[in-house]
Amino acid sequence: MDVQGRVVCNSDIQSEEEMDLRRGPWTVEEDLTLMNYIANHGEGRWNSLSRCAGLKRTGKSCRLRWLNYLRPDVRRGNITLEEQLLILELHSRWGNRWSKIAQHLPGRTDNEIKNYWRTRVQKHAKQLKCDVNSKQFKDTMRYLWMPRLVERIQAAATASGSSSATTYHHHHHHTTTTTNNISMSSGQPQIVPPPPAVHAPSFTAENSSTAASSDSFGTQVSPASDLTAEYYNNPVNNNQNQDYYQVNQVTYPDSLTSPSGYLNRGSDFQAVEQINQWFDAGDTSDYLWNAEDILFLQQQFNNM
DNA sequence: AATGCCCCCAACCGCGGTGGT
DNA sequence: CACCACCGCGGTTGGGGGCAT
């Protein structure tokens, strides 16, 4: 029942059942194959794409790999304070609607946000010994955590106000990105897969030389929103896919990391103290956004 | 140095929705 | 209408790396 009316490419003889499909981590070769194929043919129709590209993967797996990892404008790691704030806010509004939340964080995938939530936020709920869904924890977030984030963002903005990165501006309309179609299909400057200076997942500063040339790949992300534009205008955020296009791994900022020892639960005062410690724990990551930006963000909240 | 433990995140799974035949 | 293939979402997991012992 395999060779029916569906689009079959010439060399496609085997049925999927007898074809052993690979699972687990992707190899560099697979990545390059997938990137090349999408650069030349565009994305979508994942099952046939997988077959035609010669990948022994399910369409599902290919789609996931592309959307969450290989896509040139995907951003991974280094969740900024602003993004943290957005995530907290939107999650308090919508709950676990990860993809909906992700639409408001350009370049972030639902997977990434979900992971962030589980690893960072839920962790702290656990440390506070309360349920993430409890009113107690939600209040803690809303009245302690988020305001503290705003403070920090503002502080960072004024501190580094004159310095570098904050030179952009919104011309805000509204910020929903929606599917950000990177259709490579239309005879676009295809992604020449970067010189496999990509050894292992471990990379070093040497790679950043290839990173610098990442722009020359022509992987222009047509910013689908103003927010997107801001991110890409910012040198730090202008990371095309870090493994294949660029490397910019600083250690994970994690302003939310808690000190190892922790309080005897209960008292609000201690909770405040604790949270303050989390935030005051060194965190070099964050720059961007000035007071004006914060205002904008708050307005966005009100309009969502 | 070796071992154990924990954390994180990439990738998997199941499911419900959708569109085509 | 039923059936089928595919898509996208949300929940879950396992393996690798890092840290502690």
CSV table of C-alpha atoms (C1' of nucleotides) in Angstrom, one decimal:
chain,number,residue,atom,x,y,z
A,1,MET,CA,0.0,0.0,0.0
A,2,ASP,CA,2.9,2.3,-0.4
A,3,VAL,CA,3.1,3.3,-4.0
A,4,GLN,CA,-0.2,5.0,-4.4
A,5,GLY,CA,-1.0,8.3,-5.9
A,6,ARG,CA,1.3,10.2,-3.7
A,7,VAL,CA,4.2,12.1,-4.9
A,8,VAL,CA,7.0,9.6,-5.4
A,9,CYS,CA,10.4,10.5,-6.4
A,10,ASN,CA,12.2,8.3,-8.9
A,11,SER,CA,14.5,6.4,-6.7
A,12,ASP,CA,11.9,5.6,-4.2
A,13,ILE,CA,11.3,1.9,-4.3
A,14,GLN,CA,11.2,0.7,-0.8
A,15,SER,CA,8.1,0.9,1.2
A,16,GLU,CA,8.5,2.6,4.5
A,17,GLU,CA,8.0,-0.5,6.5
A,18,GLU,CA,10.9,-2.4,5.1
A,19,MET,CA,13.0,0.7,5.2
A,20,ASP,CA,14.6,1.0,8.6
A,21,LEU,CA,14.1,4.4,9.8
A,22,ARG,CA,16.7,6.1,11.9
A,23,ARG,CA,15.9,7.5,15.3
A,24,GLY,CA,17.7,9.5,17.9
A,25,PRO,CA,20.2,12.2,17.5
A,26,TRP,CA,21.0,13.7,14.1
A,27,THR,CA,24.3,13.4,12.5
A,28,VAL,CA,26.1,16.2,10.8
A,29,GLU,CA,25.6,14.5,7.5
A,30,GLU,CA,21.9,14.2,8.0
A,31,ASP,CA,21.7,17.8,9.0
A,32,LEU,CA,23.5,18.9,5.9
A,33,THR,CA,21.4,16.7,3.7
A,34,LEU,CA,18.2,18.2,5.2
A,35,MET,CA,19.5,21.8,5.0
A,36,ASN,CA,20.5,21.3,1.4
A,37,TYR,CA,17.3,19.8,0.4
A,38,ILE,CA,15.2,22.5,2.0
A,39,ALA,CA,17.4,25.2,0.5
A,40,ASN,CA,16.7,23.8,-2.9
A,41,HIS,CA,13.2,22.6,-2.6
A,42,GLY,CA,11.6,24.4,0.3
A,43,GLU,CA,10.0,22.9,3.4
A,44,GLY,CA,6.8,21.1,3.9
A,45,ARG,CA,5.3,17.8,2.8
A,46,TRP,CA,7.7,16.2,5.3
A,47,ASN,CA,7.2,12.6,4.6
A,48,SER,CA,8.0,12.9,0.9
A,49,LEU,CA,10.6,15.4,1.6
A,50,SER,CA,12.4,12.9,3.8
A,51,ARG,CA,12.2,10.2,1.2
A,52,CYS,CA,13.3,12.4,-1.7
A,53,ALA,CA,16.2,13.8,0.3
A,54,GLY,CA,17.3,10.3,1.0
A,55,LEU,CA,17.0,10.6,4.7
A,56,LYS,CA,16.0,7.5,6.6
A,57,ARG,CA,13.9,9.5,8.9
A,58,THR,CA,10.2,10.0,9.5
A,59,GLY,CA,8.8,13.2,8.1
A,60,LYS,CA,8.0,14.1,11.6
A,61,SER,CA,11.6,13.8,12.7
A,62,CYS,CA,12.7,16.0,9.8
A,63,ARG,CA,10.2,18.6,10.5
A,64,LEU,CA,11.2,18.7,14.1
A,65,ARG,CA,14.8,18.9,13.4
A,66,TRP,CA,14.3,21.7,10.9
A,67,LEU,CA,11.9,23.8,12.9
A,68,ASN,CA,13.6,23.4,16.3
A,69,TYR,CA,17.2,23.4,15.3
A,70,LEU,CA,18.4,23.8,11.7
A,71,ARG,CA,16.2,26.7,10.6
A,72,PRO,CA,18.5,29.6,10.1
A,73,ASP,CA,16.6,32.0,12.3
A,74,VAL,CA,16.1,29.8,15.2
A,75,ARG,CA,17.4,31.1,18.5
A,76,ARG,CA,18.6,28.8,21.2
A,77,GLY,CA,20.0,29.3,24.6
A,78,ASN,CA,20.6,32.6,26.3
A,79,ILE,CA,17.0,33.4,27.2
A,80,THR,CA,17.1,37.1,27.9
A,81,LEU,CA,15.5,38.8,30.8
A,82,GLU,CA,13.0,40.3,28.5
A,83,GLU,CA,12.1,36.9,27.1
A,84,GLN,CA,11.8,35.5,30.6
A,85,LEU,CA,9.4,38.2,31.5
A,86,LEU,CA,7.4,37.6,28.4
A,87,ILE,CA,7.3,33.9,29.0
A,88,LEU,CA,6.1,34.4,32.6
A,89,GLU,CA,3.5,36.9,31.6
A,90,LEU,CA,2.2,34.9,28.7
A,91,HIS,CA,2.2,31.7,30.5
A,92,SER,CA,0.2,33.2,33.4
A,93,ARG,CA,-2.2,34.3,30.7
A,94,TRP,CA,-2.4,31.2,28.6
A,95,GLY,CA,-1.0,28.3,30.5
A,96,ASN,CA,0.9,25.7,28.6
A,97,ARG,CA,0.1,27.0,25.2
A,98,TRP,CA,3.7,26.8,24.2
A,99,SER,CA,3.4,27.4,20.6
A,100,LYS,CA,1.1,30.3,21.1
A,101,ILE,CA,3.6,31.7,23.6
A,102,ALA,CA,6.4,31.0,21.2
A,103,GLN,CA,4.8,33.1,18.5
A,104,HIS,CA,5.5,36.1,20.6
A,105,LEU,CA,9.2,35.3,21.0
A,106,PRO,CA,10.7,35.6,17.6
A,107,GLY,CA,13.1,32.8,16.8
A,108,ARG,CA,12.1,30.8,19.9
A,109,THR,CA,10.5,27.5,19.5
A,110,ASP,CA,7.7,26.1,21.6
A,111,ASN,CA,10.1,23.3,22.6
A,112,GLU,CA,12.6,25.8,23.9
A,113,ILE,CA,10.1,27.7,25.9
A,114,LYS,CA,8.6,24.5,27.2
A,115,ASN,CA,12.0,23.4,28.3
A,116,TYR,CA,12.7,26.7,29.8
A,117,TRP,CA,9.6,26.5,31.8
A,118,ARG,CA,10.2,23.0,33.0
A,119,THR,CA,13.8,23.4,33.9
A,120,ARG,CA,13.8,26.9,35.3
A,121,VAL,CA,10.4,27.8,36.5
A,122,GLN,CA,9.2,24.5,37.7
A,123,LYS,CA,12.5,24.0,39.4
A,124,HIS,CA,12.0,27.1,41.5
A,125,ALA,CA,8.5,26.1,42.3
A,126,LYS,CA,9.9,22.9,43.7
A,127,GLN,CA,12.5,24.8,45.7
A,128,LEU,CA,9.8,26.9,47.1
A,129,LYS,CA,8.1,23.7,47.9
A,130,CYS,CA,4.9,24.7,46.2
A,131,ASP,CA,3.1,23.6,43.1
A,132,VAL,CA,3.6,25.5,39.9
A,133,ASN,CA,-0.1,25.8,39.6
A,134,SER,CA,-0.8,26.9,43.1
A,135,LYS,CA,-2.0,30.4,43.7
A,136,GLN,CA,0.9,30.9,46.0
A,137,PHE,CA,3.4,30.3,43.3
A,138,LYS,CA,1.5,32.3,40.8
A,139,ASP,CA,1.4,35.2,43.2
A,140,THR,CA,5.1,34.8,43.8
A,141,MET,CA,5.7,35.1,40.1
A,142,ARG,CA,3.4,37.9,39.5
A,143,TYR,CA,4.2,40.1,42.5
A,144,LEU,CA,7.8,39.2,43.2
A,145,TRP,CA,9.5,37.5,40.3
A,146,MET,CA,8.1,39.5,37.4
A,147,PRO,CA,8.5,43.0,39.0
A,148,ARG,CA,12.0,42.0,39.9
A,149,LEU,CA,12.6,41.1,36.3
A,150,VAL,CA,11.3,44.4,35.2
A,151,GLU,CA,13.6,46.1,37.6
A,152,ARG,CA,16.5,44.3,36.4
A,153,ILE,CA,15.7,45.0,32.8
A,154,GLN,CA,15.4,48.6,33.6
A,155,ALA,CA,18.6,48.6,35.6
A,156,ALA,CA,20.5,46.9,32.9
A,157,ALA,CA,19.1,49.4,30.4
A,158,THR,CA,20.1,52.4,32.3
A,159,ALA,CA,23.4,50.9,33.3
A,160,SER,CA,24.4,50.1,29.8
A,161,GLY,CA,22.2,52.8,28.4
A,162,SER,CA,24.8,54.6,26.4
A,163,SER,CA,26.7,51.5,25.6
A,164,SER,CA,26.5,49.8,22.3
A,165,ALA,CA,23.6,47.6,21.7
A,166,THR,CA,20.7,49.7,22.5
A,167,THR,CA,20.6,51.7,19.4
A,168,TYR,CA,17.5,50.3,17.8
A,169,HIS,CA,14.0,51.3,18.1
A,170,HIS,CA,10.6,49.8,17.6
A,171,HIS,CA,8.2,51.2,15.3
A,172,HIS,CA,5.7,49.1,16.9
A,173,HIS,CA,2.7,47.8,15.2
A,174,HIS,CA,2.0,44.6,16.7
A,175,THR,CA,4.3,41.8,17.2
A,176,THR,CA,2.8,38.5,16.3
A,177,THR,CA,5.1,36.7,14.1
A,178,THR,CA,3.1,33.7,12.9
A,179,THR,CA,4.7,31.2,10.7
A,180,ASN,CA,7.6,33.3,9.6
A,181,ASN,CA,7.7,31.6,6.3
A,182,ILE,CA,11.3,31.1,5.3
A,183,SER,CA,10.3,29.7,2.0
A,184,MET,CA,13.6,29.0,0.4
A,185,SER,CA,11.6,27.7,-2.4
A,186,SER,CA,11.6,30.7,-4.6
A,187,GLY,CA,15.0,30.4,-6.2
A,188,GLN,CA,16.5,32.1,-3.2
A,189,PRO,CA,20.1,32.3,-2.5
A,190,GLN,CA,20.2,28.8,-1.1
A,191,ILE,CA,21.9,27.8,2.0
A,192,VAL,CA,25.2,26.6,1.0
A,193,PRO,CA,25.8,24.3,3.9
A,194,PRO,CA,28.5,25.9,5.9
A,195,PRO,CA,31.9,24.4,5.6
A,196,PRO,CA,31.6,21.5,7.9
A,197,ALA,CA,33.8,23.1,10.4
A,198,VAL,CA,31.3,21.5,12.5
A,199,HIS,CA,32.9,18.7,14.3
A,200,ALA,CA,31.2,17.6,17.3
A,201,PRO,CA,28.5,19.5,19.2
A,202,SER,CA,31.4,20.9,21.1
A,203,PHE,CA,32.6,24.1,19.6
A,204,THR,CA,35.2,26.6,20.4
A,205,ALA,CA,36.0,30.1,19.6
A,206,GLU,CA,37.8,29.1,16.5
A,207,ASN,CA,34.5,28.5,14.9
A,208,SER,CA,33.5,32.0,15.2
A,209,SER,CA,35.5,32.8,12.2
A,210,THR,CA,33.1,30.9,10.2
A,211,ALA,CA,30.5,32.6,12.3
A,212,ALA,CA,31.5,36.0,11.1
A,213,SER,CA,30.9,35.0,7.6
A,214,SER,CA,27.5,33.7,8.3
A,215,ASP,CA,25.9,36.7,6.7
A,216,SER,CA,27.5,35.6,3.4
A,217,PHE,CA,25.3,32.6,3.4
A,218,GLY,CA,22.6,34.8,2.4
A,219,THR,CA,20.4,33.4,5.0
A,220,GLN,CA,18.4,36.6,5.3
A,221,VAL,CA,15.7,36.4,7.7
A,222,SER,CA,13.1,38.6,6.4
A,223,PRO,CA,11.9,39.9,9.7
A,224,ALA,CA,8.3,39.2,10.0
A,225,SER,CA,7.8,41.6,12.9
A,226,ASP,CA,9.3,44.5,14.4
A,227,LEU,CA,10.3,42.5,17.4
A,228,THR,CA,12.1,40.2,15.1
A,229,ALA,CA,13.9,43.0,13.5
A,230,GLU,CA,15.1,44.2,16.8
A,231,TYR,CA,16.5,40.9,17.6
A,232,TYR,CA,18.4,40.6,14.5
A,233,ASN,CA,19.6,44.2,14.6
A,234,ASN,CA,21.2,43.3,17.8
A,235,PRO,CA,24.5,41.8,17.3
A,236,VAL,CA,24.1,39.4,20.1
A,237,ASN,CA,20.9,38.2,18.9
A,238,ASN,CA,21.9,38.0,15.3
A,239,ASN,CA,22.7,34.4,15.6
A,240,GLN,CA,21.7,32.3,12.8
A,241,ASN,CA,21.9,28.8,13.7
A,242,GLN,CA,24.7,28.6,16.0
A,243,ASP,CA,26.1,25.3,15.1
A,244,TYR,CA,26.2,25.7,11.4
A,245,TYR,CA,26.2,29.4,10.9
A,246,GLN,CA,27.6,30.9,14.0
A,247,VAL,CA,28.8,30.2,17.4
A,248,ASN,CA,28.2,32.5,20.2
A,249,GLN,CA,27.8,30.4,23.3
A,250,VAL,CA,28.4,32.2,26.3
A,251,THR,CA,27.5,30.3,29.3
A,252,TYR,CA,23.9,30.1,30.0
A,253,PRO,CA,23.0,33.3,31.8
A,254,ASP,CA,20.4,31.9,34.0
A,255,SER,CA,19.6,34.8,36.2
A,256,LEU,CA,17.2,32.5,37.9
A,257,THR,CA,19.7,30.1,39.2
A,258,SER,CA,19.3,29.7,42.8
A,259,PRO,CA,22.1,29.3,45.3
A,260,SER,CA,22.5,25.8,46.5
A,261,GLY,CA,21.4,26.2,50.0
A,262,TYR,CA,17.9,27.1,50.5
A,263,LEU,CA,15.6,28.5,53.1
A,264,ASN,CA,13.3,26.9,55.5
A,265,ARG,CA,10.2,27.3,53.6
A,266,GLY,CA,7.3,29.4,54.5
A,267,SER,CA,7.9,32.9,55.4
A,268,ASP,CA,7.2,35.4,52.7
A,269,PHE,CA,10.0,37.4,53.8
A,270,GLN,CA,12.4,34.6,53.2
A,271,ALA,CA,10.9,34.0,49.9
A,272,VAL,CA,11.5,37.6,48.9
A,273,GLU,CA,15.0,37.3,50.1
A,274,GLN,CA,15.5,34.2,48.2
A,275,ILE,CA,14.2,35.6,45.0
A,276,ASN,CA,16.3,38.7,45.4
A,277,GLN,CA,19.3,36.5,45.8
A,278,TRP,CA,18.4,34.7,42.6
A,279,PHE,CA,18.3,37.9,40.8
A,280,ASP,CA,21.3,39.4,42.3
A,281,ALA,CA,23.4,36.4,41.6
A,282,GLY,CA,25.8,37.5,39.0
A,283,ASP,CA,24.4,37.6,35.5
A,284,THR,CA,26.1,39.2,32.8
A,285,SER,CA,23.8,38.5,30.0
A,286,ASP,CA,21.5,41.3,29.7
A,287,TYR,CA,21.6,44.5,28.0
A,288,LEU,CA,19.0,45.7,25.6
A,289,TRP,CA,15.8,47.4,26.4
A,290,ASN,CA,15.6,50.8,27.9
A,291,ALA,CA,12.8,52.2,29.9
A,292,GLU,CA,10.9,53.1,26.8
A,293,ASP,CA,11.1,49.5,25.7
A,294,ILE,CA,9.7,48.3,29.0
A,295,LEU,CA,6.8,50.7,28.6
A,296,PHE,CA,6.2,49.2,25.2
A,297,LEU,CA,6.3,45.7,26.6
A,298,GLN,CA,3.8,46.6,29.2
A,299,GLN,CA,1.5,48.1,26.7
A,300,GLN,CA,1.8,44.9,24.7
A,301,PHE,CA,0.8,43.0,27.7
A,302,ASN,CA,-2.3,45.1,28.0
A,303,ASN,CA,-3.2,44.6,24.4
A,304,MET,CA,-2.8,40.9,24.2
B,1,DA,C1',40.8,8.9,39.3
B,2,DA,C1',36.5,6.8,39.4
B,3,DT,C1',31.9,6.8,40.4
B,4,DG,C1',27.4,8.4,41.1
B,5,DC,C1',24.0,11.9,40.6
B,6,DC,C1',21.5,15.5,38.6
B,7,DC,C1',20.2,18.6,35.1
B,8,DC,C1',19.1,20.0,30.7
B,9,DC,C1',17.5,19.7,26.2
B,10,DA,C1',16.9,17.3,21.7
B,11,DA,C1',14.0,14.1,20.2
B,12,DC,C1',10.3,11.0,20.7
B,13,DC,C1',5.3,9.7,21.3
B,14,DG,C1',0.3,10.0,21.2
B,15,DC,C1',-3.5,12.6,20.0
B,16,DG,C1',-6.6,15.7,17.8
B,17,DG,C1',-7.4,18.4,13.8
B,18,DT,C1',-7.4,19.1,8.8
B,19,DG,C1',-7.6,18.5,4.0
B,20,DG,C1',-7.8,15.6,0.2
B,21,DT,C1',-9.8,11.7,-2.3
C,1,DC,C1',-19.8,10.3,4.3
C,2,DA,C1',-15.5,7.4,5.5
C,3,DC,C1',-10.9,6.8,5.1
C,4,DC,C1',-6.2,8.2,5.0
C,5,DA,C1',-2.0,10.8,5.3
C,6,DC,C1',-0.1,14.4,7.2
C,7,DC,C1',0.5,18.3,10.4
C,8,DG,C1',1.2,20.6,14.7
C,9,DC,C1',0.8,20.6,19.6
C,10,DG,C1',1.8,19.3,24.3
C,11,DG,C1',3.6,15.8,27.4
C,12,DT,C1',7.5,12.8,28.2
C,13,DT,C1',12.0,10.8,28.2
C,14,DG,C1',16.8,9.2,27.8
C,15,DG,C1',21.4,10.2,27.2
C,16,DG,C1',25.2,13.1,27.6
C,17,DG,C1',27.7,16.5,30.2
C,18,DG,C1',28.9,18.6,34.3
C,19,DC,C1',29.3,18.6,39.1
C,20,DA,C1',29.8,16.5,43.6
C,21,DT,C1',31.6,12.9,46.3
